[in-house]
Short mmCIF file of C-alpha atoms in Angstrom, two decimals:
data_model
loop_
_atom_site.label_atom_id
_atom_site.label_comp_id
_atom_site.label_asym_id
_atom_site.label_seq_id
_atom_site.Cartn_x
_atom_site.Cartn_y
_atom_site.Cartn_z
CA MET A 1 29.16 45.63 162.15
CA ARG A 2 30.48 43.47 159.36
CA ASP A 3 33.70 44.18 157.52
CA VAL A 4 33.09 45.10 153.85
CA SER A 5 35.23 44.50 150.76
CA VAL A 6 35.23 45.37 147.07
CA ILE A 7 35.06 42.29 144.83
CA GLY A 8 34.41 43.83 141.43
CA ILE A 9 35.09 47.02 139.48
CA GLY A 10 34.12 48.32 136.04
CA GLN A 11 34.33 51.59 134.14
CA THR A 12 33.76 53.13 130.74
CA LYS A 13 36.12 55.50 129.04
CA VAL A 14 35.30 59.09 129.96
CA GLY A 15 34.53 61.36 127.03
CA GLU A 16 31.90 62.60 124.63
CA HIS A 17 29.85 59.47 123.96
CA TRP A 18 27.48 60.85 121.33
CA THR A 19 26.15 57.42 120.34
CA THR A 20 25.72 56.05 123.87
CA SER A 21 22.87 56.87 126.26
CA LEU A 22 22.99 57.22 130.03
CA ARG A 23 21.44 53.79 130.63
CA HIS A 24 23.86 52.18 128.18
CA LEU A 25 26.90 53.73 129.87
CA ALA A 26 25.64 52.52 133.25
CA TRP A 27 25.07 49.02 131.90
CA GLU A 28 28.59 48.82 130.45
CA ALA A 29 30.12 49.63 133.83
CA ILE A 30 27.75 47.27 135.68
CA HIS A 31 28.43 44.44 133.23
CA ALA A 32 32.19 44.85 133.64
CA ALA A 33 31.98 45.01 137.45
CA LEU A 34 29.77 41.92 137.74
CA ALA A 35 32.04 39.99 135.38
CA ASP A 36 35.01 41.05 137.50
CA ALA A 37 33.26 39.92 140.68
CA GLY A 38 32.11 36.68 139.07
CA THR A 39 28.57 36.99 140.37
CA GLU A 40 25.21 38.38 139.32
CA ALA A 41 23.49 37.78 142.65
CA VAL A 42 23.11 41.49 143.40
CA GLU A 43 20.57 42.38 146.08
CA ALA A 44 20.63 46.17 145.83
CA VAL A 45 21.94 48.85 143.46
CA TYR A 46 22.83 52.40 144.50
CA VAL A 47 23.09 54.90 141.65
CA GLY A 48 25.22 58.04 142.01
CA ASN A 49 24.10 60.79 139.63
CA MET A 50 23.76 64.56 139.68
CA LEU A 51 22.63 65.91 136.31
CA ALA A 52 20.28 63.45 134.59
CA GLY A 53 17.15 65.37 135.59
CA ALA A 54 18.47 68.55 134.01
CA LEU A 55 20.47 67.25 131.05
CA SER A 56 18.68 64.03 130.03
CA ARG A 57 15.22 64.89 131.41
CA GLN A 58 15.43 61.58 133.18
CA GLN A 59 14.95 60.81 136.84
CA HIS A 60 14.09 57.49 138.44
CA LEU A 61 17.48 56.09 137.47
CA GLY A 62 17.33 53.21 139.94
CA ALA A 63 14.48 51.45 138.17
CA LEU A 64 15.65 52.56 134.71
CA ILE A 65 19.19 51.26 135.07
CA VAL A 66 18.50 47.92 136.75
CA ASP A 67 15.76 47.22 134.22
CA PHE A 68 18.13 47.97 131.32
CA ALA A 69 20.94 45.98 132.92
CA GLY A 70 18.88 42.82 133.16
CA LEU A 71 18.35 43.17 136.90
CA ARG A 72 14.64 44.07 136.86
CA GLY A 73 13.09 43.77 140.30
CA VAL A 74 16.28 44.44 142.25
CA GLU A 75 16.13 47.16 144.92
CA ALA A 76 17.61 50.31 143.36
CA VAL A 77 17.66 54.01 144.17
CA THR A 78 19.56 57.16 143.23
CA VAL A 79 21.70 58.91 145.81
CA GLU A 80 22.23 62.62 145.14
CA ALA A 81 24.81 64.90 146.73
CA ALA A 82 25.87 66.98 143.72
CA ASP A 83 29.40 66.07 142.57
CA ALA A 84 29.70 63.86 145.67
CA SER A 85 26.77 61.66 144.59
CA GLY A 86 29.06 58.78 143.61
CA GLY A 87 30.87 58.75 146.93
CA ALA A 88 27.57 59.10 148.78
CA ALA A 89 26.11 56.15 146.84
CA LEU A 90 29.19 54.09 147.69
CA ARG A 91 28.73 54.93 151.35
CA GLN A 92 25.07 53.81 151.27
CA ALA A 93 26.20 50.51 149.74
CA VAL A 94 28.86 50.08 152.43
CA LEU A 95 26.23 50.72 155.12
CA ALA A 96 23.84 48.20 153.55
CA VAL A 97 26.47 45.44 153.63
CA ARG A 98 27.89 46.40 157.04
CA SER A 99 24.45 46.33 158.63
CA GLY A 100 23.61 42.89 157.28
CA ALA A 101 20.68 44.21 155.24
CA ALA A 102 22.27 42.86 152.06
CA GLU A 103 25.11 40.54 151.03
CA VAL A 104 26.14 41.57 147.52
CA VAL A 105 25.52 45.21 146.59
CA LEU A 106 26.44 47.21 143.50
CA VAL A 107 27.15 50.93 143.18
CA VAL A 108 27.13 52.65 139.81
CA GLY A 109 28.09 56.28 139.28
CA VAL A 110 26.98 57.65 135.94
CA GLU A 111 26.84 61.03 134.24
CA LYS A 112 25.72 61.98 130.75
CA VAL A 113 26.60 65.60 129.97
CA THR A 114 26.46 65.62 126.17
CA ASP A 115 22.72 65.09 125.75
CA MET A 116 22.38 68.88 125.65
CA VAL A 117 24.84 71.33 124.17
CA GLY A 118 25.53 75.01 124.85
CA ALA A 119 25.29 76.64 128.25
CA SER A 120 22.95 73.99 129.68
CA GLY A 121 25.83 72.00 131.22
CA THR A 122 27.16 75.07 133.06
CA THR A 123 23.61 75.85 134.20
CA ALA A 124 22.94 72.32 135.44
CA GLN A 125 26.24 72.12 137.35
CA VAL A 126 25.60 75.30 139.31
CA ALA A 127 22.45 73.73 140.78
CA ALA A 128 24.86 72.35 143.40
CA ALA A 129 25.21 75.92 144.71
CA ASP A 130 22.53 78.00 146.50
CA ALA A 131 20.04 78.86 143.72
CA ASP A 132 18.50 81.84 145.54
CA HIS A 133 21.72 83.41 146.81
CA GLU A 134 24.57 82.30 144.54
CA ALA A 135 23.36 81.08 141.14
CA VAL A 136 20.89 83.96 140.68
CA HIS A 137 23.87 86.32 140.58
CA GLY A 138 25.31 84.52 137.57
CA VAL A 139 28.01 82.53 139.34
CA THR A 140 29.14 79.24 137.84
CA SER A 141 31.01 76.32 139.36
CA ALA A 142 34.16 77.77 137.81
CA ALA A 143 33.39 81.19 139.30
CA LEU A 144 33.08 79.67 142.77
CA GLY A 145 36.43 77.98 142.21
CA ALA A 146 37.82 81.28 140.99
CA LEU A 147 36.57 83.19 144.05
CA LEU A 148 38.41 80.68 146.24
CA MET A 149 41.50 80.71 144.05
CA ARG A 150 41.87 84.50 143.99
CA ARG A 151 41.58 84.66 147.76
CA TYR A 152 43.96 81.72 148.17
CA MET A 153 46.57 83.41 145.94
CA HIS A 154 46.06 86.70 147.81
CA GLU A 155 46.43 85.27 151.31
CA ASN A 156 49.34 82.97 150.53
CA GLY A 157 51.33 84.96 148.00
CA VAL A 158 50.77 82.39 145.25
CA GLU A 159 51.13 83.11 141.53
CA LEU A 160 49.01 81.41 138.86
CA ALA A 161 52.08 79.53 137.57
CA ASP A 162 52.60 78.04 141.06
CA MET A 163 49.39 76.01 140.62
CA ALA A 164 50.44 74.48 137.29
CA GLY A 165 51.89 71.36 138.94
CA PHE A 166 48.41 70.00 139.75
CA SER A 167 47.24 70.02 136.13
CA VAL A 168 50.63 68.89 134.80
CA ASN A 169 50.62 65.89 137.17
CA ALA A 170 47.02 64.96 136.30
CA HIS A 171 47.71 65.04 132.56
CA ALA A 172 51.01 63.14 132.88
CA ASN A 173 49.20 60.39 134.81
CA ALA A 174 46.27 60.22 132.37
CA VAL A 175 48.60 59.30 129.51
CA GLY A 176 48.77 55.80 131.00
CA ASN A 177 45.02 55.44 131.64
CA PRO A 178 43.05 53.97 128.71
CA TYR A 179 39.81 55.21 130.32
CA ALA A 180 40.89 58.86 130.55
CA MET A 181 39.32 61.67 128.54
CA PHE A 182 42.55 63.54 127.73
CA ARG A 183 45.55 61.22 127.40
CA ARG A 184 48.06 63.88 126.54
CA PRO A 185 50.61 65.74 128.63
CA LEU A 186 50.30 69.41 129.55
CA LYS A 187 53.32 71.70 129.77
CA ALA A 188 53.63 74.00 132.75
CA SER A 189 54.35 76.84 130.33
CA SER A 190 50.99 76.22 128.59
CA PHE A 191 49.05 76.19 131.88
CA VAL A 192 49.15 79.95 132.36
CA LYS A 193 48.06 80.58 128.75
CA GLY A 194 44.70 78.79 128.85
CA SER A 195 41.68 80.78 127.71
CA MET A 196 39.88 82.37 130.65
CA VAL A 197 36.75 80.68 132.01
CA ALA A 198 36.25 82.68 135.21
CA ASP A 199 39.29 84.80 136.05
CA PRO A 200 41.74 83.55 137.43
CA VAL A 201 40.47 80.04 136.54
CA ASN A 202 41.37 79.18 132.95
CA LEU A 203 40.75 76.17 130.74
CA PHE A 204 43.87 74.32 131.94
CA ASP A 205 42.90 74.91 135.55
CA SER A 206 39.42 73.45 135.30
CA ALA A 207 38.34 69.85 134.76
CA PRO A 208 36.48 68.99 131.55
CA ALA A 209 33.01 67.51 131.98
CA GLY A 210 32.66 64.10 130.33
CA ASP A 211 30.21 61.23 129.97
CA GLY A 212 31.05 58.05 131.80
CA ALA A 213 30.04 55.35 134.26
CA ALA A 214 31.91 53.36 136.87
CA ALA A 215 30.70 50.52 139.08
CA VAL A 216 31.84 48.72 142.21
CA VAL A 217 30.55 45.45 143.73
CA LEU A 218 30.72 45.02 147.51
CA CYS A 219 30.11 42.12 149.87
CA PRO A 220 31.15 41.07 153.41
CA THR A 221 34.92 40.51 153.65
CA GLU A 222 34.34 36.97 154.97
CA MET A 223 32.49 36.11 151.79
CA ALA A 224 34.84 38.07 149.55
CA LYS A 225 37.84 35.90 150.36
CA ASP A 226 36.11 32.89 148.76
CA MET A 227 34.86 34.81 145.74
CA VAL A 228 37.84 36.66 144.26
CA PRO A 229 41.64 36.34 144.50
CA SER A 230 42.34 39.87 145.79
CA PRO A 231 39.48 41.61 147.54
CA VAL A 232 40.05 45.18 148.77
CA ARG A 233 38.79 46.12 152.25
CA VAL A 234 36.78 49.24 152.95
CA ALA A 235 38.70 50.38 156.02
CA ALA A 236 36.68 53.57 156.50
CA SER A 237 33.71 55.45 155.08
CA SER A 238 32.55 58.90 156.13
CA LEU A 239 30.30 61.66 154.84
CA VAL A 240 30.13 65.17 156.31
CA THR A 241 28.21 68.29 155.22
CA ASP A 242 28.89 72.02 155.42
CA ALA A 243 26.96 75.10 154.26
CA PRO A 244 26.43 74.63 150.51
CA ALA A 245 26.97 78.37 149.85
CA LEU A 246 30.56 79.58 149.91
CA HIS A 247 29.54 82.86 151.58
CA ASP A 248 27.91 81.05 154.51
CA ARG A 249 31.18 79.44 155.68
CA ALA A 250 33.10 81.06 158.51
CA ASP A 251 36.36 80.68 156.58
CA PRO A 252 35.83 79.83 152.90
CA LEU A 253 39.48 78.76 152.54
CA VAL A 254 38.94 75.88 154.95
CA LEU A 255 37.03 72.90 153.54
CA ALA A 256 35.59 71.97 156.92
CA ALA A 257 33.49 69.06 155.64
CA ALA A 258 36.53 67.49 153.97
CA ASN A 259 38.60 68.06 157.09
CA THR A 260 36.07 66.38 159.39
CA ALA A 261 35.34 63.53 156.95
CA ALA A 262 39.06 62.78 156.58
CA GLY A 263 39.58 62.94 160.34
CA ARG A 264 36.75 60.50 160.99
CA ALA A 265 38.07 58.15 158.32
CA TYR A 266 41.62 58.16 159.72
CA HIS A 267 40.20 57.43 163.16
CA ALA A 268 38.00 54.58 161.90
CA ALA A 269 40.86 53.01 159.93
CA GLY A 270 43.37 53.58 162.72
CA VAL A 271 45.78 55.40 160.44
CA VAL A 272 47.34 58.84 159.98
CA PRO A 273 47.83 60.76 156.70
CA GLY A 274 51.38 59.41 156.44
CA ASP A 275 49.96 55.86 156.14
CA ILE A 276 48.07 56.71 152.92
CA ASP A 277 49.92 55.53 149.78
CA LEU A 278 47.75 57.42 147.28
CA LEU A 279 44.86 59.90 147.33
CA GLU A 280 42.21 60.35 144.67
CA LEU A 281 40.90 63.81 145.47
CA HIS A 282 38.35 66.08 143.79
CA ASP A 283 40.54 68.25 141.56
CA SER A 284 37.79 69.97 139.60
CA PHE A 285 39.98 73.11 139.92
CA THR A 286 43.59 73.30 141.04
CA VAL A 287 42.69 75.33 144.12
CA PHE A 288 40.39 72.51 145.24
CA ALA A 289 43.33 70.09 145.06
CA ALA A 290 45.40 72.46 147.23
CA LEU A 291 42.57 73.04 149.74
CA GLN A 292 41.79 69.32 149.98
CA LEU A 293 45.44 68.40 150.64
CA GLU A 294 45.27 70.89 153.51
CA ALA A 295 41.88 69.66 154.75
CA ALA A 296 43.01 66.02 154.68
CA GLY A 297 46.12 66.73 156.71
CA PHE A 298 48.82 66.50 154.02
CA ALA A 299 49.76 70.19 154.31
CA GLN A 300 49.31 73.08 156.68
CA ARG A 301 46.76 75.78 155.89
CA GLY A 302 47.93 77.83 152.91
CA GLU A 303 50.66 75.35 151.95
CA GLY A 304 48.82 72.75 149.85
CA TRP A 305 50.11 74.37 146.65
CA THR A 306 53.72 73.72 147.65
CA LEU A 307 53.19 69.95 147.29
CA ALA A 308 52.53 70.44 143.57
CA LYS A 309 55.45 72.82 143.22
CA ASN A 310 57.85 70.44 145.01
CA GLY A 311 56.84 67.31 143.10
CA ASP A 312 55.31 65.61 146.15
CA ILE A 313 52.13 64.58 144.30
CA GLY A 314 53.63 62.49 141.48
CA PRO A 315 53.41 58.67 141.36
CA GLN A 316 56.75 58.41 143.21
CA GLY A 317 56.09 61.39 145.47
CA ARG A 318 55.19 61.67 149.14
CA ILE A 319 51.43 61.59 148.45
CA PRO A 320 50.53 60.62 144.87
CA ILE A 321 47.23 62.22 143.76
CA SER A 322 45.08 61.95 140.62
CA THR A 323 47.04 58.82 139.75
CA CYS A 324 44.83 57.96 136.76
CA GLY A 325 44.41 61.58 135.65
CA GLY A 326 41.98 62.87 138.27
CA LEU A 327 39.05 65.03 137.26
CA LYS A 328 41.39 67.29 135.31
CA ALA A 329 42.49 64.70 132.74
CA ARG A 330 40.51 61.48 133.31
CA GLY A 331 37.52 63.82 133.07
CA ASP A 332 34.96 65.26 135.48
CA VAL A 333 32.16 62.70 135.59
CA GLY A 334 29.97 64.80 137.92
CA GLY A 335 27.95 62.49 140.15
CA GLY A 336 29.91 59.49 138.88
CA THR A 337 33.24 60.82 140.14
CA GLY A 338 33.27 59.15 143.56
CA VAL A 339 32.82 55.71 142.01
CA TYR A 340 35.60 56.32 139.46
CA GLN A 341 37.87 57.28 142.36
CA ALA A 342 37.09 54.00 144.14
CA VAL A 343 37.67 51.97 140.95
CA GLU A 344 41.03 53.66 140.47
CA VAL A 345 42.16 53.03 144.04
CA VAL A 346 41.12 49.36 143.79
CA GLN A 347 43.15 49.04 140.57
CA GLN A 348 46.15 50.50 142.36
CA LEU A 349 45.80 48.19 145.37
CA ARG A 350 45.48 45.16 143.12
CA GLY A 351 48.68 46.24 141.36
CA ALA A 352 46.63 46.35 138.16
CA ALA A 353 46.90 50.05 137.32
CA GLY A 354 49.28 49.46 134.41
CA ASP A 355 51.23 52.54 133.41
CA CYS A 356 49.49 54.49 136.21
CA GLN A 357 50.72 52.12 138.93
CA VAL A 358 51.95 53.65 142.19
CA PRO A 359 54.74 51.40 143.53
CA ASN A 360 53.81 49.28 146.58
CA ALA A 361 50.34 50.76 146.98
CA ARG A 362 48.69 49.09 149.97
CA ARG A 363 46.27 51.73 151.23
CA GLY A 364 44.44 54.39 149.20
CA MET A 365 41.97 57.14 150.01
CA THR A 366 39.21 58.81 148.02
CA LEU A 367 37.95 62.34 148.72
CA ASN A 368 34.81 63.23 146.77
CA VAL A 369 33.51 66.78 147.19
CA GLY A 370 30.06 68.09 146.24
CA GLY A 371 29.59 71.65 144.99
CA SER A 372 32.08 74.12 146.45
CA GLY A 373 32.47 71.98 149.59
CA GLY A 374 28.96 71.42 150.96
CA THR A 375 29.43 67.63 151.01
CA ALA A 376 32.62 65.61 151.45
CA VAL A 377 32.83 61.82 151.28
CA VAL A 378 35.97 59.92 152.25
CA HIS A 379 36.73 56.23 151.80
CA ILE A 380 39.91 54.45 152.83
CA LEU A 381 40.58 51.20 150.99
CA GLU A 382 43.21 48.60 151.92
CA SER A 383 44.61 45.52 150.28
CA ILE A 384 44.04 42.44 152.45
CA GLU A 385 47.26 40.94 153.81
CA MET B 1 8.77 81.54 134.56
CA GLU B 2 9.92 81.36 138.16
CA LEU B 3 7.78 84.20 139.49
CA PRO B 4 6.97 82.92 143.02
CA ARG B 5 10.54 82.15 144.04
CA HIS B 6 11.77 85.63 143.16
CA TRP B 7 8.69 87.46 144.50
CA ARG B 8 9.09 85.64 147.82
CA LEU B 9 12.61 87.08 148.23
CA GLN B 10 11.80 90.71 147.43
CA ASN B 11 12.65 92.13 150.87
CA GLN B 12 16.12 90.66 150.91
CA ARG B 13 16.78 91.28 147.21
CA TYR B 14 15.67 94.95 147.17
CA GLY B 15 16.22 96.05 150.75
CA LEU B 16 19.04 93.81 152.04
CA VAL B 17 16.72 92.81 154.88
CA GLY B 18 18.19 90.02 156.99
CA GLU B 19 17.78 88.94 160.57
CA VAL B 20 19.29 89.15 164.04
CA CYS B 21 19.49 86.03 166.18
CA ASP B 22 17.24 86.40 169.27
CA GLN B 23 19.72 84.43 171.33
CA CYS B 24 23.30 85.30 170.38
CA GLY B 25 22.76 88.56 168.50
CA VAL B 26 24.65 87.51 165.36
CA LYS B 27 23.38 89.25 162.22
CA LEU B 28 22.28 87.01 159.37
CA PHE B 29 22.16 87.55 155.65
CA PRO B 30 20.58 85.91 153.74
CA PRO B 31 17.82 85.52 156.35
CA ARG B 32 17.41 81.87 157.37
CA ASP B 33 15.22 81.85 160.51
CA VAL B 34 17.54 79.41 162.31
CA CYS B 35 20.83 80.84 163.54
CA PRO B 36 23.76 78.77 162.22
CA SER B 37 25.90 79.85 165.18
CA CYS B 38 23.63 78.73 168.05
CA ALA B 39 20.78 76.87 166.24
CA GLU B 40 18.19 79.06 168.00
CA PRO B 41 15.36 80.78 166.07
CA ALA B 42 16.21 84.14 164.47
CA HIS B 43 13.01 86.09 163.85
CA GLU B 44 13.88 89.76 164.27
CA GLN B 45 14.37 91.58 160.97
CA TYR B 46 17.50 93.64 160.43
CA THR B 47 18.19 95.96 157.50
CA PHE B 48 21.85 96.00 156.52
CA SER B 49 23.63 99.24 155.68
CA GLY B 50 24.70 97.92 152.30
CA ARG B 51 28.34 98.74 152.96
CA GLY B 52 31.10 96.20 152.79
CA GLN B 53 34.40 95.11 151.30
CA VAL B 54 35.33 92.78 148.47
CA TYR B 55 36.63 89.47 149.93
CA SER B 56 37.25 87.95 146.51
CA HIS B 57 36.13 88.46 142.91
CA SER B 58 36.04 86.76 139.52
CA THR B 59 35.17 87.90 136.04
CA VAL B 60 32.95 85.30 134.37
CA TYR B 61 33.53 84.64 130.66
CA SER B 62 31.68 81.34 130.32
CA ALA B 63 28.19 82.17 131.59
CA PRO B 64 25.21 79.96 132.41
CA ALA B 65 21.96 80.04 130.41
CA GLY B 66 20.18 83.38 130.85
CA TYR B 67 23.40 85.29 131.62
CA GLU B 68 25.29 84.90 128.31
CA GLU B 69 24.30 88.37 127.08
CA TYR B 70 25.88 90.00 130.16
CA ALA B 71 29.27 88.20 129.95
CA PRO B 72 31.91 89.10 130.84
CA TYR B 73 30.66 90.25 134.25
CA THR B 74 32.28 90.33 137.67
CA VAL B 75 30.98 88.36 140.64
CA ALA B 76 32.27 88.83 144.16
CA LEU B 77 32.10 87.68 147.73
CA VAL B 78 31.30 90.82 149.69
CA LYS B 79 31.95 90.97 153.43
CA LEU B 80 29.28 93.29 154.86
CA ASP B 81 30.34 95.77 157.56
CA GLU B 82 27.91 94.06 159.96
CA GLY B 83 29.63 90.69 159.58
CA PRO B 84 28.02 88.31 157.11
CA MET B 85 29.30 87.61 153.62
CA LEU B 86 27.19 87.43 150.47
CA THR B 87 27.59 86.67 146.78
CA ALA B 88 26.78 89.46 144.31
CA GLN B 89 27.88 91.06 141.09
CA LEU B 90 30.07 94.15 141.07
CA THR B 91 28.78 96.96 138.88
CA ASP B 92 29.63 100.55 137.86
CA LEU B 93 33.32 99.70 137.93
CA GLY B 94 34.11 101.94 134.97
CA ASP B 95 37.86 101.78 134.41
CA GLN B 96 38.50 100.51 137.93
CA GLU B 97 39.91 97.01 138.33
CA PRO B 98 38.14 95.16 141.14
CA GLU B 99 40.41 94.51 144.10
CA ILE B 100 40.30 92.49 147.29
CA GLY B 101 39.53 94.90 150.13
CA MET B 102 37.79 97.44 147.88
CA PRO B 103 35.01 99.27 149.79
CA VAL B 104 31.67 98.74 148.05
CA GLU B 105 28.04 99.71 148.54
CA MET B 106 24.78 98.09 147.54
CA VAL B 107 22.67 99.23 144.61
CA THR B 108 19.54 97.69 143.08
CA ARG B 109 19.97 96.51 139.52
CA ARG B 110 18.61 94.06 136.99
CA LEU B 111 20.01 90.57 137.65
CA ARG B 112 18.56 88.92 134.57
CA ALA B 113 15.69 89.09 132.12
CA GLU B 114 13.78 86.07 130.92
CA GLY B 115 13.38 86.99 127.25
CA GLU B 116 11.45 89.93 125.74
CA GLN B 117 8.09 88.88 127.18
CA GLY B 118 9.40 87.43 130.41
CA MET B 119 9.96 88.59 133.93
CA ILE B 120 12.84 90.89 134.86
CA VAL B 121 14.60 89.85 138.06
CA TYR B 122 15.94 92.75 140.13
CA GLY B 123 18.23 92.51 143.10
CA TYR B 124 21.34 93.75 144.85
CA LYS B 125 24.66 94.41 143.20
CA PHE B 126 27.62 96.30 144.67
CA ARG B 127 29.56 99.27 143.30
CA PRO B 128 32.71 101.03 144.47
CA VAL B 129 31.82 103.46 147.27
CA MET B 130 31.09 106.80 145.58
CA SER B 131 31.71 109.17 148.47
CA GLN B 132 32.88 108.68 152.03
CA GLY B 133 30.41 109.35 154.83
CA SER B 134 27.34 109.92 152.65
#
């Protein structure tokens, strides 16, 4: 198998883009990534998206987006794995280059949530859950997070205020990210006062959905060295599934898919959790951040929350997370999230993350989770010596 | 109108009818025909007692389309006495605060209505156990 590297990245600001359509957002990210890579010779495009069918009444994004982006005729297809669509699309692109099926491949993750207003966004998001056995009972994504959070607090003796550090860190980091949705700090004292979404998950615990697109260009590492000054190697890529319904998992407080995906990635890259300089995880709710730190081997079961409380997750901490704001403050871009995570890690490894820069970042990991844990995608990226 | 998908599930929704795995004997709800424990076929029907305990719960304030009129309502993960866990709303709580570990029993209630002219979807909800041993 061939070694694969990232040679170009692009992203739009995350937010409410009332005047910009889904295809336009995707094009902006693609345009930026191709300019960054210095090539337009793309052989295949993988689109990560979750909600366009429900919220924009638009499927067939592969053909739509490449046509709009001036790439008509190029192989293109959508990859769907709920909120993990972006990471799953990135993995398909990695496989295409590794296998030799293509040389230069582009991934774009895009979500457009403001085409419909009202409860339609909440309704579309919960399609990631089991429609017949979860959604029919009126659960929402936030409610699934809340069911996990209440049990997590109960089993581990955690108070709501103990979780504040995750949101506070995400917001503090987003201040330095010009692409973030909410570039303002959050006080720990405000965290517990957020209006309730699904008890005990409140507004400051849950990530805001935003429009946005991010793109990554990949090619064989051998080729990459001649194309750009600082390519970033894909050291590992893994995707693992679990039961999509929370109630069907033997122990809901263990994100088994994330655990296995991280384990496979560490093995493939020949590293251990202590070798990871930063982690972009899927912090759609604070409890997910805690559970993913545990699943990825940065904390024992039931102790993920202590990393936030002890300041271990800040840019100078033991394992910096959500370094550009994470889902909580950069914004939750649904099926685009996994590609944003990769763009952010590449920025860090290039030393180009500006005010969000983690000192001496050489190796970063992304953990993109679909639904309440039914899909987990992990990528480990490394700067080339 | 999503008539067929709800009609198809009437036995499990109204009667809490699941399955037993032919091979390893594990009891399954919702029924799924393939045992997740041993991957063997599970064909034999099994009617659950409807008794269980609250594993976790959440009161939903921001509801999806079709459920706004019921908000706030309480959803729960209920661990059935026979083993499996399911997702359902808690009902008939009165002044009682839901609690982890609370014993509950199944009742059949309206899950949602699709407008004045539309279909009414019925199914299981769980209420605090009214009397022991009944």
